[in-house]
Short mmCIF file of C-alpha atoms in Angstrom, two decimals:
data_model
loop_
_atom_site.label_atom_id
_atom_site.label_comp_id
_atom_site.label_asym_id
_atom_site.label_seq_id
_atom_site.Cartn_x
_atom_site.Cartn_y
_atom_site.Cartn_z
CA UNK X 1 -37.08 -16.61 30.62
CA UNK X 2 -37.75 -12.96 31.48
CA UNK X 3 -34.58 -10.87 31.89
CA UNK X 4 -33.88 -7.27 32.89
CA UNK X 5 -30.69 -5.78 31.37
CA UNK X 6 -28.93 -2.71 32.77
CA UNK X 7 -26.17 -0.95 30.83
CA UNK X 8 -24.55 2.09 32.49
CA UNK X 9 -20.82 1.52 32.03
CA UNK X 10 -20.42 4.00 29.18
CA UNK X 11 -21.96 7.38 28.19
CA UNK X 12 -24.81 5.42 26.53
CA UNK X 13 -27.04 4.18 29.31
CA UNK X 14 -29.79 1.68 28.45
CA UNK X 15 -32.31 -0.57 30.10
CA UNK X 16 -33.99 -3.48 28.35
CA UNK X 17 -36.52 -6.19 29.09
CA UNK X 18 -36.63 -9.34 27.02
CA UNK X 19 -36.35 -13.08 26.79
CA UNK X 20 -32.86 -13.40 25.34
CA UNK X 21 -33.83 -13.29 21.67
CA UNK X 22 -37.01 -11.27 21.89
CA UNK X 23 -36.95 -7.62 22.99
CA UNK X 24 -39.96 -6.49 25.03
CA UNK X 25 -38.87 -2.90 25.88
CA UNK X 26 -35.83 -0.67 25.55
CA UNK X 27 -34.86 2.80 26.85
CA UNK X 28 -31.61 4.56 25.85
CA UNK X 29 -29.93 7.82 26.85
CA UNK X 30 -26.47 9.18 25.89
CA UNK X 31 -25.12 11.30 28.77
CA UNK X 32 -21.75 10.79 30.44
CA UNK X 33 -23.03 12.03 33.81
CA UNK X 34 -26.73 11.13 33.81
CA UNK X 35 -26.71 7.44 34.72
CA UNK X 36 -28.36 7.66 38.16
CA UNK X 37 -31.19 9.95 37.08
CA UNK X 38 -31.85 7.86 33.98
CA UNK X 39 -32.21 4.48 35.68
CA UNK X 40 -35.38 5.08 37.68
CA UNK X 41 -37.32 6.58 34.80
CA UNK X 42 -36.03 3.97 32.33
CA UNK X 43 -37.02 1.07 34.57
CA UNK X 44 -40.51 2.47 35.07
CA UNK X 45 -40.91 3.03 31.34
CA UNK X 46 -39.68 -0.44 30.33
CA UNK X 47 -41.88 -2.35 32.81
CA UNK X 48 -44.92 -0.32 31.72
CA UNK X 49 -44.14 -0.81 28.03
CA UNK X 50 -43.62 -4.56 28.39
CA UNK X 51 -46.53 -5.01 30.77
CA UNK X 52 -44.28 -6.89 33.16
CA UNK X 53 -43.84 -6.74 36.94
CA UNK X 54 -40.42 -7.01 38.65
CA UNK X 55 -41.70 -10.03 40.57
CA UNK X 56 -42.01 -11.89 37.25
CA UNK X 57 -38.31 -11.60 36.40
CA UNK X 58 -36.12 -14.69 36.13
CA UNK X 59 -32.76 -12.86 36.09
CA UNK X 60 -31.02 -9.49 35.94
CA UNK X 61 -27.93 -8.79 33.79
CA UNK X 62 -25.61 -5.82 34.23
CA UNK X 63 -22.48 -4.46 32.55
CA UNK X 64 -19.74 -4.42 35.22
CA UNK X 65 -17.15 -2.55 33.11
CA UNK X 66 -14.63 -1.49 32.12
CA UNK X 67 -16.07 1.97 31.76
CA UNK X 68 -17.16 4.98 33.79
CA UNK X 69 -16.77 4.49 37.55
CA UNK X 70 -20.00 6.20 38.62
CA UNK X 71 -22.04 4.53 35.90
CA UNK X 72 -20.70 1.08 36.75
CA UNK X 73 -21.45 1.51 40.47
CA UNK X 74 -24.98 2.79 39.76
CA UNK X 75 -25.75 -0.12 37.43
CA UNK X 76 -24.43 -2.81 39.75
CA UNK X 77 -26.19 -1.36 42.82
CA UNK X 78 -29.49 -1.21 40.95
CA UNK X 79 -29.12 -4.72 39.54
CA UNK X 80 -28.23 -6.18 42.92
CA UNK X 81 -31.08 -4.35 44.66
CA UNK X 82 -33.73 -5.58 42.20
CA UNK X 83 -32.32 -9.10 42.12
CA UNK X 84 -32.27 -9.34 45.90
CA UNK X 85 -35.82 -7.99 46.17
CA UNK X 86 -37.28 -10.57 43.79
CA UNK X 87 -34.86 -13.41 44.50
CA UNK X 88 -33.29 -13.90 41.07
CA UNK X 89 -29.64 -14.29 39.93
CA UNK X 90 -27.46 -11.52 38.49
CA UNK X 91 -25.37 -12.09 35.37
CA UNK X 92 -22.24 -9.94 35.12
CA UNK X 93 -21.15 -8.95 31.59
CA UNK X 94 -17.92 -7.35 30.38
CA UNK X 95 -18.30 -4.16 28.26
CA UNK X 96 -15.77 -5.45 25.71
CA UNK X 97 -17.58 -8.79 25.35
CA UNK X 98 -20.81 -6.94 24.61
CA UNK X 99 -19.15 -4.75 21.97
CA UNK X 100 -17.40 -7.67 20.28
CA UNK X 101 -20.49 -9.84 20.10
CA UNK X 102 -22.44 -7.11 18.32
CA UNK X 103 -19.62 -6.24 15.86
CA UNK X 104 -20.41 -7.16 12.28
CA UNK X 105 -17.56 -9.20 10.85
CA UNK X 106 -17.05 -12.69 9.54
CA UNK X 107 -13.27 -12.98 9.44
CA UNK X 108 -11.51 -9.96 10.93
CA UNK X 109 -10.08 -10.07 14.42
CA UNK X 110 -12.20 -7.75 16.58
CA UNK X 111 -10.65 -5.11 18.84
CA UNK X 112 -13.36 -3.42 20.95
CA UNK X 113 -12.26 -0.35 22.89
CA UNK X 114 -13.82 1.60 25.77
CA UNK X 115 -12.67 5.12 26.50
CA UNK X 116 -10.88 5.17 29.88
CA UNK X 117 -9.89 8.86 29.60
CA UNK X 118 -6.35 10.14 30.26
CA UNK X 119 -5.51 9.14 26.67
CA UNK X 120 -6.16 5.44 27.34
CA UNK X 121 -8.70 2.84 26.28
CA UNK X 122 -9.62 -0.55 27.66
CA UNK X 123 -9.14 -3.22 24.99
CA UNK X 124 -9.06 -6.95 24.37
CA UNK X 125 -8.91 -9.01 21.17
CA UNK X 126 -11.55 -11.43 19.90
CA UNK X 127 -11.80 -13.86 17.03
CA UNK X 128 -15.05 -14.71 15.27
CA UNK X 129 -16.31 -18.24 15.95
CA UNK X 130 -19.53 -19.98 14.84
CA UNK X 131 -22.36 -18.40 16.76
CA UNK X 132 -20.34 -15.62 18.40
CA UNK X 133 -16.83 -14.53 19.39
CA UNK X 134 -14.01 -15.83 21.58
CA UNK X 135 -11.91 -13.47 23.72
CA UNK X 136 -8.18 -14.21 23.43
CA UNK X 137 -6.71 -12.07 26.18
CA UNK X 138 -7.90 -10.23 29.33
CA UNK X 139 -8.95 -6.57 29.18
CA UNK X 140 -6.16 -4.06 29.76
CA UNK X 141 -5.52 -0.32 29.56
CA UNK X 142 -3.39 0.96 26.70
CA UNK X 143 -2.64 4.28 25.00
CA UNK X 144 -2.90 4.84 21.26
CA UNK X 145 0.69 3.87 20.52
CA UNK X 146 0.32 0.61 22.47
CA UNK X 147 -2.96 -0.18 20.79
CA UNK X 148 -1.51 0.38 17.32
CA UNK X 149 1.49 -1.78 18.20
CA UNK X 150 -0.69 -4.64 19.45
CA UNK X 151 -2.90 -4.61 16.36
CA UNK X 152 0.08 -4.23 14.03
CA UNK X 153 1.78 -7.28 15.63
CA UNK X 154 -1.14 -9.44 14.47
CA UNK X 155 -0.80 -10.40 10.77
CA UNK X 156 -4.52 -10.61 10.06
CA UNK X 157 -7.10 -7.98 9.21
CA UNK X 158 -8.61 -6.09 12.14
CA UNK X 159 -11.93 -4.47 12.99
CA UNK X 160 -11.86 -1.83 15.76
CA UNK X 161 -15.25 -1.08 17.36
CA UNK X 162 -16.35 0.87 20.39
CA UNK X 163 -15.35 4.40 21.30
CA UNK X 164 -12.31 4.55 19.00
CA UNK X 165 -13.25 8.16 18.23
CA UNK X 166 -11.97 9.06 21.70
CA UNK X 167 -8.43 8.37 20.42
CA UNK X 168 -8.45 11.35 18.04
CA UNK X 169 -9.26 12.25 14.46
CA UNK X 170 -7.23 9.58 12.66
CA UNK X 171 -6.03 6.99 15.18
CA UNK X 172 -5.20 4.33 12.61
CA UNK X 173 -3.99 6.38 9.67
CA UNK X 174 -1.73 4.39 7.34
CA UNK X 175 -2.70 1.01 8.79
CA UNK X 176 -4.53 -0.46 5.81
CA UNK X 177 -5.44 -3.78 7.43
CA UNK X 178 -7.61 -1.96 9.99
CA UNK X 179 -11.24 -1.01 9.62
CA UNK X 180 -13.28 0.90 12.18
CA UNK X 181 -16.92 0.17 12.80
CA UNK X 182 -19.87 -0.03 15.16
CA UNK X 183 -21.29 -0.31 17.75
CA UNK X 184 -19.75 2.66 19.54
CA UNK X 185 -21.21 1.71 22.92
CA UNK X 186 -22.53 -1.56 24.41
CA UNK X 187 -26.31 -1.87 24.67
CA UNK X 188 -28.70 -3.48 27.12
CA UNK X 189 -30.23 -5.27 24.15
CA UNK X 190 -27.09 -7.37 23.55
CA UNK X 191 -26.78 -7.99 27.30
CA UNK X 192 -30.04 -9.92 27.07
CA UNK X 193 -28.53 -12.35 24.57
CA UNK X 194 -25.37 -12.80 26.64
CA UNK X 195 -27.38 -13.39 29.82
CA UNK X 196 -29.50 -15.99 28.08
CA UNK X 197 -26.35 -17.91 27.06
CA UNK X 198 -24.98 -17.74 30.62
CA UNK X 199 -28.23 -18.85 32.20
CA UNK X 200 -28.58 -21.81 29.85
CA UNK X 201 -25.21 -22.95 31.22
CA UNK X 202 -26.26 -22.09 34.81
CA UNK X 203 -23.28 -19.70 34.95
CA UNK X 204 -24.77 -16.75 36.89
CA UNK X 205 -22.98 -15.92 40.18
CA UNK X 206 -24.71 -15.01 43.43
CA UNK X 207 -25.92 -11.37 43.19
CA UNK X 208 -23.76 -10.36 46.17
CA UNK X 209 -20.63 -11.62 44.47
CA UNK X 210 -20.95 -9.41 41.40
CA UNK X 211 -18.06 -6.93 41.36
CA UNK X 212 -17.08 -4.00 39.13
CA UNK X 213 -14.29 -4.52 36.58
CA UNK X 214 -12.04 -1.52 37.28
CA UNK X 215 -8.69 -1.45 35.48
CA UNK X 216 -7.32 1.37 37.64
CA UNK X 217 -8.26 3.41 40.72
CA UNK X 218 -10.86 6.16 40.32
CA UNK X 219 -9.50 9.65 39.71
CA UNK X 220 -11.21 10.88 42.91
CA UNK X 221 -9.31 8.34 45.03
CA UNK X 222 -6.01 9.52 43.58
CA UNK X 223 -6.84 13.16 44.24
CA UNK X 224 -7.84 12.49 47.85
CA UNK X 225 -4.60 10.64 48.36
CA UNK X 226 -2.68 13.67 47.11
CA UNK X 227 -4.59 16.01 49.41
CA UNK X 228 -3.87 13.74 52.41
CA UNK X 229 -0.19 13.61 51.49
CA UNK X 230 -0.05 17.42 51.35
CA UNK X 231 -1.84 17.75 54.69
CA UNK X 232 -4.68 19.62 53.05
CA UNK X 233 -7.51 18.16 55.10
CA UNK X 234 -9.08 20.61 57.53
CA UNK X 235 -8.86 18.13 60.36
CA UNK X 236 -5.09 17.78 59.90
CA UNK X 237 -4.68 21.54 59.72
CA UNK X 238 -6.69 22.03 62.93
CA UNK X 239 -4.62 19.43 64.75
CA UNK X 240 -1.42 21.33 64.26
#
């Protein structure tokens, strides 16, 4: 089964082509603002490298967040456009699921985090199970104090992966049961594996039903709301 994977939910954008367990091509770029410009060139490179044509795809997989608003929108729009053009399903993957599945641990509870800015991260907890991981709670936004409290409330050892560096120099100082590790960002390569598992269970939704996983409103929406409240729009000023 030939799958295209698109990862643009974090500063590390990536595109991959593969068959679930065999990687045919991969392109990666780390740039918080460069998702849109990266996608076109990365897709062209990967199809040329693999020797594939879009018409030969069986599915598209995309990271729907949590993560960067612009990156998530760009990835979903691209995935839906390609899937609609060639008539294949879209598999939606959670950023935290992708991080947890790639984390290297055999016994520690896994706490993947995605930087949500404003001093917050998106987080959920996972336990290792044979062949993968199992998420135990839905993703939510927390600050450093809340994250420490949640991890400290669990009696077992913990592994924190993802962009934990966004929390500061020593976010878990003095918490000896906690280890920090990698990956820092989700990758299109791991999305291929997740998509393969979903497709084997026939669990891919209709491409048009794929939605971004936002845990709060975009900053831009909040700012526009404030401008409207203050009567700062030119149209309102002219009407007076």
